[in-house]
Amino acid sequence: MSVPQPVTGVDWRVDSLTVGDTTRHAPAVARLRIDADGKAAGNLGCNQFSARVTVHGDHLTFGDLRTTRMACAPDRMDFERALSRALTTGTLLAKADDGKLTLTDGAGDRIQLSRGTPG
């Protein structure tokens, strides 16, 4: 029997994003941390972001993202826009297991994350 793992208080590395039939691998800097007080922060692949997030059991709802405004290579900017959309499309179902986290939206699009190292 596996015990549900917490989503909050963990530095998550974004591994990939699947929208429809297309999976994109994340830039190495992409990460996410959700604190128990409802604050989320991280990197979308180029820019830093912060947001409010509501955690209700295994459901997460992100508010508007506040981001820095750096320009990066087009592929990183494309990933960043897609990840930003995926995080803010509505309520995400979170499934954490064995150091991995999957966030799935109502359309079945998925963000795959894994435990990262702080920093």
XYZ file of N, CA and C in Angstrom:
357
model
N 0.843 -1.183 0.000
C 0.000 0.000 0.000
C 0.885 1.242 0.000
N 0.578 2.191 -0.881
C 1.381 3.403 -0.907
C 0.659 4.503 -0.147
N 1.441 5.276 0.563
C 0.898 6.389 1.329
C 0.950 7.617 0.434
N -0.143 8.389 0.322
C -0.113 9.588 -0.514
C 1.022 10.518 -0.079
N 1.766 11.000 -1.048
C 2.877 11.885 -0.753
C 2.410 13.328 -0.859
N 2.971 14.198 -0.029
C 2.560 15.594 -0.102
C 3.049 16.253 -1.388
N 2.257 17.182 -1.864
C 2.614 17.967 -3.046
C 3.327 19.238 -2.608
N 2.938 19.744 -1.421
C 3.507 21.001 -0.929
C 4.838 20.773 -0.219
N 5.645 21.828 -0.195
C 6.910 21.777 0.510
C 7.984 20.980 -0.205
N 7.778 20.695 -1.473
C 8.722 19.899 -2.260
C 9.192 20.737 -3.445
N 10.492 20.683 -3.720
C 11.018 21.308 -4.931
C 10.860 20.309 -6.069
N 9.954 20.614 -6.989
C 9.665 19.725 -8.115
C 10.385 20.228 -9.360
N 11.009 19.329 -10.070
C 11.603 19.626 -11.381
C 10.558 19.260 -12.431
N 10.305 20.180 -13.364
C 9.372 19.885 -14.449
C 10.119 19.032 -15.469
N 9.604 17.842 -15.743
C 10.250 16.927 -16.691
C 9.699 17.100 -18.100
N 8.361 17.142 -18.203
C 7.758 17.243 -19.529
C 6.335 17.760 -19.419
N 5.815 18.139 -20.574
C 4.449 18.628 -20.699
C 3.834 17.933 -21.900
N 2.680 17.310 -21.702
C 1.980 16.642 -22.795
C 0.661 17.363 -23.033
N 0.520 17.907 -24.246
C -0.709 18.576 -24.660
C -1.206 17.828 -25.887
N -2.408 17.237 -25.782
C -2.903 16.409 -26.874
C -1.981 15.208 -27.040
N -1.476 15.002 -28.253
C -0.573 13.878 -28.524
C 0.895 14.289 -28.530
N 1.180 15.537 -28.151
C 2.550 16.042 -28.237
C 3.170 16.193 -26.851
N 4.310 15.538 -26.637
C 5.052 15.672 -25.383
C 6.296 16.500 -25.643
N 6.482 17.523 -24.836
C 7.678 18.365 -24.919
C 8.487 18.159 -23.654
N 9.797 17.992 -23.817
C 10.672 17.889 -22.648
C 10.994 19.284 -22.158
N 11.023 19.442 -20.847
C 11.206 20.748 -20.227
C 12.674 21.168 -20.241
N 12.922 22.483 -20.345
C 14.282 22.988 -20.130
C 14.727 22.623 -18.712
N 16.016 22.457 -18.523
C 16.546 22.010 -17.233
C 16.182 22.928 -16.071
N 15.958 24.209 -16.340
C 15.670 25.160 -15.256
C 14.209 25.147 -14.812
N 13.324 24.474 -15.546
C 11.892 24.498 -15.223
C 11.638 23.766 -13.909
N 10.980 24.467 -12.985
C 10.702 23.861 -11.678
C 9.494 24.528 -11.036
N 9.004 23.905 -9.963
C 7.806 24.366 -9.276
C 7.897 23.986 -7.808
N 7.499 24.921 -6.945
C 7.382 24.635 -5.519
C 6.067 25.229 -5.045
N 5.308 24.439 -4.317
C 4.055 24.893 -3.734
C 4.203 24.795 -2.223
N 4.024 25.919 -1.551
C 4.127 25.922 -0.097
C 2.755 25.741 0.528
N 2.737 25.263 1.756
C 1.481 24.975 2.450
C 0.615 26.218 2.635
N 1.218 27.414 2.560
C 0.449 28.644 2.753
C -0.215 29.142 1.469
N -0.163 28.328 0.391
C -0.857 28.695 -0.831
C -0.051 29.528 -1.804
N 1.259 29.554 -1.622
C 2.117 30.279 -2.557
C 2.862 29.277 -3.433
N 2.874 29.560 -4.722
C 3.635 28.731 -5.660
C 4.678 29.620 -6.318
N 5.817 29.039 -6.647
C 6.878 29.776 -7.327
C 7.741 28.786 -8.092
N 8.486 29.315 -9.042
C 9.388 28.449 -9.793
C 9.863 29.115 -11.056
N 10.136 28.290 -12.049
C 10.643 28.751 -13.331
C 9.875 28.018 -14.423
N 9.374 28.772 -15.395
C 8.565 28.202 -16.468
C 9.408 27.640 -17.615
N 10.708 27.781 -17.530
C 11.593 27.335 -18.607
C 12.528 28.432 -19.042
N 12.146 29.671 -18.741
C 12.972 30.845 -19.015
C 12.790 31.836 -17.870
N 11.556 32.192 -17.606
C 11.241 33.210 -16.607
C 10.805 32.624 -15.277
N 11.132 33.364 -14.206
C 10.660 33.031 -12.867
C 9.182 33.384 -12.784
N 8.452 32.672 -11.941
C 7.043 33.008 -11.735
C 6.661 32.815 -10.284
N 5.562 33.454 -9.912
C 4.932 33.206 -8.617
C 3.428 33.289 -8.838
N 2.693 32.646 -7.958
C 1.229 32.632 -8.070
C 0.634 32.172 -6.754
N -0.624 32.463 -6.569
C -1.386 31.869 -5.479
C -1.912 30.528 -5.995
N -1.994 29.564 -5.112
C -2.540 28.267 -5.505
C -3.418 27.746 -4.374
N -4.553 27.201 -4.748
C -5.452 26.587 -3.783
C -5.257 25.085 -3.874
N -4.947 24.469 -2.741
C -4.784 23.017 -2.679
C -5.965 22.473 -1.889
N -6.767 21.655 -2.551
C -7.933 21.053 -1.906
C -7.838 19.546 -2.161
N -7.285 18.821 -1.190
C -7.054 17.387 -1.381
C -6.056 17.186 -2.507
N -6.466 16.454 -3.547
C -5.574 16.207 -4.675
C -5.882 17.122 -5.859
N -6.584 18.230 -5.594
C -6.905 19.200 -6.645
C -6.174 20.514 -6.390
N -5.554 21.049 -7.440
C -4.828 22.315 -7.363
C -5.448 23.298 -8.344
N -5.588 24.545 -7.899
C -6.057 25.602 -8.787
C -5.110 26.780 -8.648
N -4.449 27.123 -9.758
C -3.498 28.228 -9.765
C -4.203 29.524 -10.141
N -3.829 30.614 -9.468
C -4.288 31.941 -9.850
C -3.410 32.465 -10.982
N -3.570 33.742 -11.298
C -2.762 34.355 -12.351
C -1.284 34.285 -11.995
N -0.457 33.956 -12.988
C 0.977 33.891 -12.783
C 1.591 35.278 -12.937
N 2.482 35.613 -12.025
C 3.288 36.835 -12.158
C 4.675 36.373 -12.581
N 5.174 36.893 -13.678
C 6.444 36.405 -14.211
C 7.416 37.539 -14.481
N 8.698 37.169 -14.525
C 9.709 38.093 -15.015
C 9.535 38.170 -16.526
N 10.258 39.041 -17.196
C 10.032 39.276 -18.631
C 11.294 39.101 -19.467
N 12.079 38.075 -19.175
C 13.278 37.822 -19.980
C 12.886 37.144 -21.289
N 13.684 37.368 -22.304
C 13.493 36.669 -23.579
C 14.515 35.546 -23.662
N 14.084 34.410 -24.137
C 14.970 33.261 -24.301
C 14.808 32.729 -25.720
N 15.511 31.642 -26.004
C 15.409 31.008 -27.319
C 13.952 30.652 -27.608
N 13.549 30.690 -28.891
C 12.145 30.431 -29.245
C 11.589 29.121 -28.691
N 12.372 28.042 -28.683
C 11.839 26.769 -28.179
C 11.543 26.850 -26.682
N 12.374 27.570 -25.933
C 12.123 27.723 -24.498
C 10.907 28.610 -24.253
N 10.745 29.645 -25.061
C 9.587 30.526 -24.918
C 8.297 29.773 -25.265
N 8.337 28.921 -26.284
C 7.171 28.112 -26.645
C 6.786 27.187 -25.489
N 7.798 26.527 -24.893
C 7.525 25.643 -23.764
C 6.924 26.441 -22.612
N 7.512 27.605 -22.346
C 7.042 28.441 -21.242
C 5.578 28.845 -21.416
N 5.203 29.262 -22.607
C 3.806 29.642 -22.863
C 2.878 28.440 -22.661
N 3.288 27.277 -23.140
C 2.467 26.067 -23.008
C 2.331 25.659 -21.535
N 3.420 25.736 -20.778
C 3.370 25.372 -19.363
C 2.500 26.364 -18.590
N 2.631 27.628 -18.895
C 1.819 28.652 -18.240
C 0.334 28.390 -18.481
N -0.024 28.083 -19.725
C -1.417 27.762 -20.045
C -1.879 26.527 -19.279
N -1.036 25.492 -19.242
C -1.409 24.239 -18.573
C -1.654 24.446 -17.077
N -0.849 25.302 -16.454
C -1.009 25.535 -15.019
C -2.270 26.323 -14.690
N -2.721 27.150 -15.624
C -3.797 28.090 -15.301
C -5.111 27.812 -16.040
N -5.276 26.615 -16.617
C -6.492 26.316 -17.377
C -7.676 25.946 -16.494
N -7.441 25.769 -15.225
C -8.525 25.363 -14.329
C -7.964 24.472 -13.248
N -8.797 23.614 -12.722
C -8.361 22.735 -11.642
C -7.551 21.572 -12.204
N -6.419 21.312 -11.554
C -5.541 20.215 -11.943
C -5.638 19.104 -10.908
N -5.671 17.871 -11.378
C -5.655 16.708 -10.497
C -4.195 16.334 -10.258
N -3.793 16.247 -8.995
C -2.407 15.936 -8.639
C -2.308 14.495 -8.169
N -1.320 13.781 -8.715
C -1.047 12.414 -8.276
C 0.450 12.310 -8.010
N 0.805 12.181 -6.727
C 2.206 12.063 -6.323
C 2.479 10.620 -5.911
N 3.574 10.072 -6.434
C 3.915 8.700 -6.106
C 5.390 8.462 -6.380
N 6.118 7.965 -5.386
C 7.495 7.539 -5.552
C 8.389 8.632 -6.148
N 8.272 9.848 -5.600
C 9.123 10.932 -6.048
C 8.718 11.569 -7.362
N 7.563 11.183 -7.871
C 7.043 11.743 -9.127
C 5.720 12.434 -8.840
N 5.397 13.433 -9.665
C 4.133 14.140 -9.551
C 3.584 14.343 -10.951
N 2.315 14.036 -11.129
C 1.632 14.296 -12.386
C 0.464 15.227 -12.105
N 0.404 16.326 -12.855
C -0.721 17.258 -12.786
C -1.492 17.107 -14.082
N -2.775 16.801 -13.997
C -3.599 16.553 -15.182
C -4.775 17.515 -15.184
N -5.016 18.144 -16.344
C -6.163 19.057 -16.437
C -7.377 18.312 -16.964
N -8.489 19.020 -17.078
C -9.743 18.403 -17.489
C -9.722 17.834 -18.886
N -8.810 18.314 -19.742
C -8.705 17.826 -21.119
C -7.745 16.638 -21.233
N -7.108 16.270 -20.109
C -6.172 15.154 -20.132
C -4.736 15.555 -20.405
N -4.466 16.857 -20.557
C -3.090 17.305 -20.726
C -2.363 17.128 -19.398
N -1.060 16.772 -19.476
C -0.312 16.400 -18.276
C 1.013 17.139 -18.150
N 1.310 17.505 -16.910
C 2.627 18.030 -16.557
C 3.280 16.958 -15.693
N 4.438 16.466 -16.124
C 5.178 15.445 -15.374
C 6.305 16.140 -14.613
N 6.393 15.860 -13.313
C 7.425 16.449 -12.474
C 8.093 15.361 -11.660
N 9.280 15.654 -11.165
C 9.962 14.738 -10.256
C 10.663 15.558 -9.187
N 10.896 14.888 -8.056
C 11.570 15.576 -6.950
C 12.907 16.104 -7.434
N 13.113 17.383 -7.211
C 14.376 18.002 -7.599
C 15.214 18.284 -6.384
N 16.308 18.948 -6.602
C 17.142 19.376 -5.487
C 16.879 20.855 -5.261
N 16.839 21.304 -4.024
C 16.573 22.717 -3.752
C 17.569 23.614 -4.465
N 17.059 24.793 -4.867
C 17.969 25.761 -5.488
C 17.502 26.043 -6.798
